[in-house]
Amino acid sequence: MKKLIKCEKGSIYIETLMCLPIWFMIFVFIFETSLIMYDWAVINMACKKGAVNAAIEGNLSLDIRNQVSTYVRDWTTEGKNKAISNTGTSSYYDPDTIVIYGTNATTNVQRGGEIQIGIAYPIQFKTFIVKTPANWVIEQMNISLKAKAVATSEKYF
């Protein structure tokens, strides 16, 4: 019996089995975070491009909003799966809709005036919840990435 208690064969397998869920959780966290960082960079670039184009044109027209919508739809990870609302003047949260908002499309902004554009991009972030040591659950949190850009109008009316 003493020989059986002192035997440590197989202990490395038990330790590996105990650490494996933690390594899996770290891997999933890094992967999800990298997707969020990528989407955030894309919507920031779309905002900047939209603001520059609006400053050159003198207003945030529907054409510029459609260009930003197309860019977001084509380059984000979930853009093709979500609806896009690009006619608003203020932000709101909808978990299934990407919101592009800004200065009114029919308003011409005189040279030196500010033109604003923003994007609210909803995402679902997967997290691990440990209820008990043997019961791990993956849950999704709904969060929204937001980007906003302001440009000075260059067109004189």
PDB file of C-alpha atoms in Angstrom:
ATOM      1  CA  MET A   1       0.000   0.000   0.000  1.00  0.00           C
ATOM      2  CA  LYS A   2       2.841   2.418   0.844  1.00  0.00           C
ATOM      3  CA  LYS A   3       4.363   1.716  -2.548  1.00  0.00           C
ATOM      4  CA  LEU A   4       1.108   2.693  -4.271  1.00  0.00           C
ATOM      5  CA  ILE A   5       0.825   5.981  -2.347  1.00  0.00           C
ATOM      6  CA  LYS A   6       4.429   6.998  -3.148  1.00  0.00           C
ATOM      7  CA  CYS A   7       4.068   6.173  -6.858  1.00  0.00           C
ATOM      8  CA  GLU A   8       3.948   9.375  -8.902  1.00  0.00           C
ATOM      9  CA  LYS A   9       3.487   7.835 -12.330  1.00  0.00           C
ATOM     10  CA  GLY A  10       0.703   9.537 -14.249  1.00  0.00           C
ATOM     11  CA  SER A  11       0.757  12.730 -12.196  1.00  0.00           C
ATOM     12  CA  ILE A  12       1.927  14.770 -15.175  1.00  0.00           C
ATOM     13  CA  TYR A  13      -1.177  13.696 -17.105  1.00  0.00           C
ATOM     14  CA  ILE A  14      -3.459  14.795 -14.302  1.00  0.00           C
ATOM     15  CA  GLU A  15      -1.688  18.155 -14.031  1.00  0.00           C
ATOM     16  CA  THR A  16      -1.953  18.630 -17.804  1.00  0.00           C
ATOM     17  CA  LEU A  17      -5.670  17.865 -17.721  1.00  0.00           C
ATOM     18  CA  MET A  18      -6.139  20.452 -14.994  1.00  0.00           C
ATOM     19  CA  CYS A  19      -4.213  23.163 -16.917  1.00  0.00           C
ATOM     20  CA  LEU A  20      -5.649  22.450 -20.376  1.00  0.00           C
ATOM     21  CA  PRO A  21      -8.908  24.427 -19.881  1.00  0.00           C
ATOM     22  CA  ILE A  22      -6.931  27.439 -18.695  1.00  0.00           C
ATOM     23  CA  TRP A  23      -4.701  27.331 -21.788  1.00  0.00           C
ATOM     24  CA  PHE A  24      -7.768  26.991 -23.993  1.00  0.00           C
ATOM     25  CA  MET A  25      -9.391  29.962 -22.246  1.00  0.00           C
ATOM     26  CA  ILE A  26      -6.269  32.097 -22.801  1.00  0.00           C
ATOM     27  CA  PHE A  27      -6.132  31.132 -26.484  1.00  0.00           C
ATOM     28  CA  VAL A  28      -9.795  32.024 -27.064  1.00  0.00           C
ATOM     29  CA  PHE A  29      -9.357  35.325 -25.207  1.00  0.00           C
ATOM     30  CA  ILE A  30      -6.351  36.295 -27.360  1.00  0.00           C
ATOM     31  CA  PHE A  31      -8.184  35.335 -30.560  1.00  0.00           C
ATOM     32  CA  GLU A  32     -11.353  37.278 -29.658  1.00  0.00           C
ATOM     33  CA  THR A  33      -9.350  40.309 -28.588  1.00  0.00           C
ATOM     34  CA  SER A  34      -7.391  40.336 -31.841  1.00  0.00           C
ATOM     35  CA  LEU A  35     -10.635  40.335 -33.848  1.00  0.00           C
ATOM     36  CA  ILE A  36     -11.930  43.263 -31.800  1.00  0.00           C
ATOM     37  CA  MET A  37      -8.702  45.212 -32.350  1.00  0.00           C
ATOM     38  CA  TYR A  38      -8.875  44.556 -36.095  1.00  0.00           C
ATOM     39  CA  ASP A  39     -12.509  45.722 -36.317  1.00  0.00           C
ATOM     40  CA  TRP A  40     -11.698  48.816 -34.269  1.00  0.00           C
ATOM     41  CA  ALA A  41      -8.874  49.736 -36.670  1.00  0.00           C
ATOM     42  CA  VAL A  42     -11.171  49.241 -39.671  1.00  0.00           C
ATOM     43  CA  ILE A  43     -13.978  51.440 -38.331  1.00  0.00           C
ATOM     44  CA  ASN A  44     -11.477  54.133 -37.349  1.00  0.00           C
ATOM     45  CA  MET A  45     -10.073  54.130 -40.889  1.00  0.00           C
ATOM     46  CA  ALA A  46     -13.586  54.278 -42.353  1.00  0.00           C
ATOM     47  CA  CYS A  47     -14.403  57.277 -40.140  1.00  0.00           C
ATOM     48  CA  LYS A  48     -11.237  59.099 -41.161  1.00  0.00           C
ATOM     49  CA  LYS A  49     -11.829  58.478 -44.856  1.00  0.00           C
ATOM     50  CA  GLY A  50     -15.446  59.586 -44.569  1.00  0.00           C
ATOM     51  CA  ALA A  51     -14.495  62.772 -42.716  1.00  0.00           C
ATOM     52  CA  VAL A  52     -11.828  63.700 -45.287  1.00  0.00           C
ATOM     53  CA  ASN A  53     -14.181  63.080 -48.203  1.00  0.00           C
ATOM     54  CA  ALA A  54     -16.934  65.085 -46.500  1.00  0.00           C
ATOM     55  CA  ALA A  55     -14.534  67.982 -45.846  1.00  0.00           C
ATOM     56  CA  ILE A  56     -13.550  68.068 -49.513  1.00  0.00           C
ATOM     57  CA  GLU A  57     -17.185  67.938 -50.677  1.00  0.00           C
ATOM     58  CA  GLY A  58     -18.507  70.329 -48.043  1.00  0.00           C
ATOM     59  CA  ASN A  59     -21.188  68.017 -46.630  1.00  0.00           C
ATOM     60  CA  LEU A  60     -21.679  64.478 -45.409  1.00  0.00           C
ATOM     61  CA  SER A  61     -23.736  63.384 -48.406  1.00  0.00           C
ATOM     62  CA  LEU A  62     -25.505  60.082 -48.864  1.00  0.00           C
ATOM     63  CA  ASP A  63     -22.802  59.023 -51.351  1.00  0.00           C
ATOM     64  CA  ILE A  64     -20.086  59.419 -48.710  1.00  0.00           C
ATOM     65  CA  ARG A  65     -22.214  57.557 -46.161  1.00  0.00           C
ATOM     66  CA  ASN A  66     -22.681  54.730 -48.684  1.00  0.00           C
ATOM     67  CA  GLN A  67     -18.914  54.598 -49.306  1.00  0.00           C
ATOM     68  CA  VAL A  68     -18.291  54.296 -45.558  1.00  0.00           C
ATOM     69  CA  SER A  69     -21.020  51.633 -45.303  1.00  0.00           C
ATOM     70  CA  THR A  70     -19.457  49.608 -48.110  1.00  0.00           C
ATOM     71  CA  TYR A  71     -15.999  49.866 -46.556  1.00  0.00           C
ATOM     72  CA  VAL A  72     -17.273  48.728 -43.150  1.00  0.00           C
ATOM     73  CA  ARG A  73     -19.322  45.904 -44.672  1.00  0.00           C
ATOM     74  CA  ASP A  74     -16.410  44.617 -46.774  1.00  0.00           C
ATOM     75  CA  TRP A  75     -13.570  44.879 -44.257  1.00  0.00           C
ATOM     76  CA  THR A  76     -14.976  44.060 -40.799  1.00  0.00           C
ATOM     77  CA  THR A  77     -15.361  40.539 -39.480  1.00  0.00           C
ATOM     78  CA  GLU A  78     -19.149  40.727 -38.958  1.00  0.00           C
ATOM     79  CA  GLY A  79     -20.043  43.464 -41.464  1.00  0.00           C
ATOM     80  CA  LYS A  80     -21.685  41.146 -43.968  1.00  0.00           C
ATOM     81  CA  ASN A  81     -23.942  39.644 -41.291  1.00  0.00           C
ATOM     82  CA  LYS A  82     -25.343  42.882 -39.891  1.00  0.00           C
ATOM     83  CA  ALA A  83     -27.683  45.540 -41.204  1.00  0.00           C
ATOM     84  CA  ILE A  84     -26.320  49.058 -41.705  1.00  0.00           C
ATOM     85  CA  SER A  85     -28.167  52.265 -40.873  1.00  0.00           C
ATOM     86  CA  ASN A  86     -26.385  55.255 -42.408  1.00  0.00           C
ATOM     87  CA  THR A  87     -28.966  58.055 -42.429  1.00  0.00           C
ATOM     88  CA  GLY A  88     -28.966  59.113 -38.772  1.00  0.00           C
ATOM     89  CA  THR A  89     -27.591  62.208 -37.108  1.00  0.00           C
ATOM     90  CA  SER A  90     -27.008  60.614 -33.697  1.00  0.00           C
ATOM     91  CA  SER A  91     -25.765  57.298 -32.349  1.00  0.00           C
ATOM     92  CA  TYR A  92     -27.894  54.539 -30.892  1.00  0.00           C
ATOM     93  CA  TYR A  93     -27.262  50.917 -29.939  1.00  0.00           C
ATOM     94  CA  ASP A  94     -28.813  47.991 -31.785  1.00  0.00           C
ATOM     95  CA  PRO A  95     -27.049  44.601 -31.466  1.00  0.00           C
ATOM     96  CA  ASP A  96     -27.850  43.700 -35.098  1.00  0.00           C
ATOM     97  CA  THR A  97     -27.218  47.049 -36.820  1.00  0.00           C
ATOM     98  CA  ILE A  98     -24.075  49.016 -37.610  1.00  0.00           C
ATOM     99  CA  VAL A  99     -24.937  52.698 -37.178  1.00  0.00           C
ATOM    100  CA  ILE A 100     -23.200  55.374 -39.242  1.00  0.00           C
ATOM    101  CA  TYR A 101     -24.199  58.866 -38.149  1.00  0.00           C
ATOM    102  CA  GLY A 102     -23.051  62.435 -38.511  1.00  0.00           C
ATOM    103  CA  THR A 103     -23.829  65.890 -39.796  1.00  0.00           C
ATOM    104  CA  ASN A 104     -27.138  66.089 -41.657  1.00  0.00           C
ATOM    105  CA  ALA A 105     -26.727  64.957 -45.283  1.00  0.00           C
ATOM    106  CA  THR A 106     -28.689  67.902 -46.673  1.00  0.00           C
ATOM    107  CA  THR A 107     -26.696  70.539 -44.785  1.00  0.00           C
ATOM    108  CA  ASN A 108     -23.836  72.240 -46.630  1.00  0.00           C
ATOM    109  CA  VAL A 109     -21.106  73.229 -44.204  1.00  0.00           C
ATOM    110  CA  GLN A 110     -19.365  76.530 -44.973  1.00  0.00           C
ATOM    111  CA  ARG A 111     -15.582  76.588 -45.169  1.00  0.00           C
ATOM    112  CA  GLY A 112     -14.100  76.380 -41.681  1.00  0.00           C
ATOM    113  CA  GLY A 113     -17.153  74.641 -40.204  1.00  0.00           C
ATOM    114  CA  GLU A 114     -16.932  71.196 -38.645  1.00  0.00           C
ATOM    115  CA  ILE A 115     -18.308  68.041 -40.234  1.00  0.00           C
ATOM    116  CA  GLN A 116     -18.733  65.070 -37.905  1.00  0.00           C
ATOM    117  CA  ILE A 117     -19.061  61.385 -38.693  1.00  0.00           C
ATOM    118  CA  GLY A 118     -19.274  58.446 -36.335  1.00  0.00           C
ATOM    119  CA  ILE A 119     -19.727  54.690 -36.361  1.00  0.00           C
ATOM    120  CA  ALA A 120     -21.239  52.448 -33.687  1.00  0.00           C
ATOM    121  CA  TYR A 121     -20.263  48.841 -34.433  1.00  0.00           C
ATOM    122  CA  PRO A 122     -21.866  46.164 -32.211  1.00  0.00           C
ATOM    123  CA  ILE A 123     -19.879  43.022 -31.447  1.00  0.00           C
ATOM    124  CA  GLN A 124     -20.353  39.927 -29.347  1.00  0.00           C
ATOM    125  CA  PHE A 125     -17.387  39.120 -27.129  1.00  0.00           C
ATOM    126  CA  LYS A 126     -17.106  35.538 -25.864  1.00  0.00           C
ATOM    127  CA  THR A 127     -15.986  35.150 -22.256  1.00  0.00           C
ATOM    128  CA  PHE A 128     -15.500  32.244 -19.875  1.00  0.00           C
ATOM    129  CA  ILE A 129     -17.516  32.065 -16.694  1.00  0.00           C
ATOM    130  CA  VAL A 130     -16.407  29.643 -13.980  1.00  0.00           C
ATOM    131  CA  LYS A 131     -19.455  28.605 -11.983  1.00  0.00           C
ATOM    132  CA  THR A 132     -17.686  25.817 -10.089  1.00  0.00           C
ATOM    133  CA  PRO A 133     -14.207  24.334 -10.597  1.00  0.00           C
ATOM    134  CA  ALA A 134     -15.653  21.624 -12.838  1.00  0.00           C
ATOM    135  CA  ASN A 135     -18.322  23.746 -14.562  1.00  0.00           C
ATOM    136  CA  TRP A 136     -17.021  26.282 -17.101  1.00  0.00           C
ATOM    137  CA  VAL A 137     -19.438  28.130 -19.351  1.00  0.00           C
ATOM    138  CA  ILE A 138     -18.830  30.288 -22.418  1.00  0.00           C
ATOM    139  CA  GLU A 139     -21.066  33.365 -22.531  1.00  0.00           C
ATOM    140  CA  GLN A 140     -21.359  36.249 -24.967  1.00  0.00           C
ATOM    141  CA  MET A 141     -21.291  39.901 -23.983  1.00  0.00           C
ATOM    142  CA  ASN A 142     -22.728  42.507 -26.333  1.00  0.00           C
ATOM    143  CA  ILE A 143     -20.498  45.561 -26.586  1.00  0.00           C
ATOM    144  CA  SER A 144     -20.174  48.351 -29.106  1.00  0.00           C
ATOM    145  CA  LEU A 145     -17.049  49.747 -30.732  1.00  0.00           C
ATOM    146  CA  LYS A 146     -17.338  53.441 -31.470  1.00  0.00           C
ATOM    147  CA  ALA A 147     -15.290  55.708 -33.698  1.00  0.00           C
ATOM    148  CA  LYS A 148     -15.787  59.389 -34.386  1.00  0.00           C
ATOM    149  CA  ALA A 149     -13.997  61.826 -36.675  1.00  0.00           C
ATOM    150  CA  VAL A 150     -14.316  65.563 -37.146  1.00  0.00           C
ATOM    151  CA  ALA A 151     -13.024  67.443 -40.185  1.00  0.00           C
ATOM    152  CA  THR A 152     -13.040  71.095 -41.160  1.00  0.00           C
ATOM    153  CA  SER A 153     -14.936  71.848 -44.343  1.00  0.00           C
ATOM    154  CA  GLU A 154     -12.754  73.027 -47.211  1.00  0.00           C
ATOM    155  CA  LYS A 155     -15.481  74.074 -49.617  1.00  0.00           C
ATOM    156  CA  TYR A 156     -16.735  77.625 -49.862  1.00  0.00           C
ATOM    157  CA  PHE A 157     -20.399  78.085 -50.803  1.00  0.00           C
TER     158      PHE A 157
END
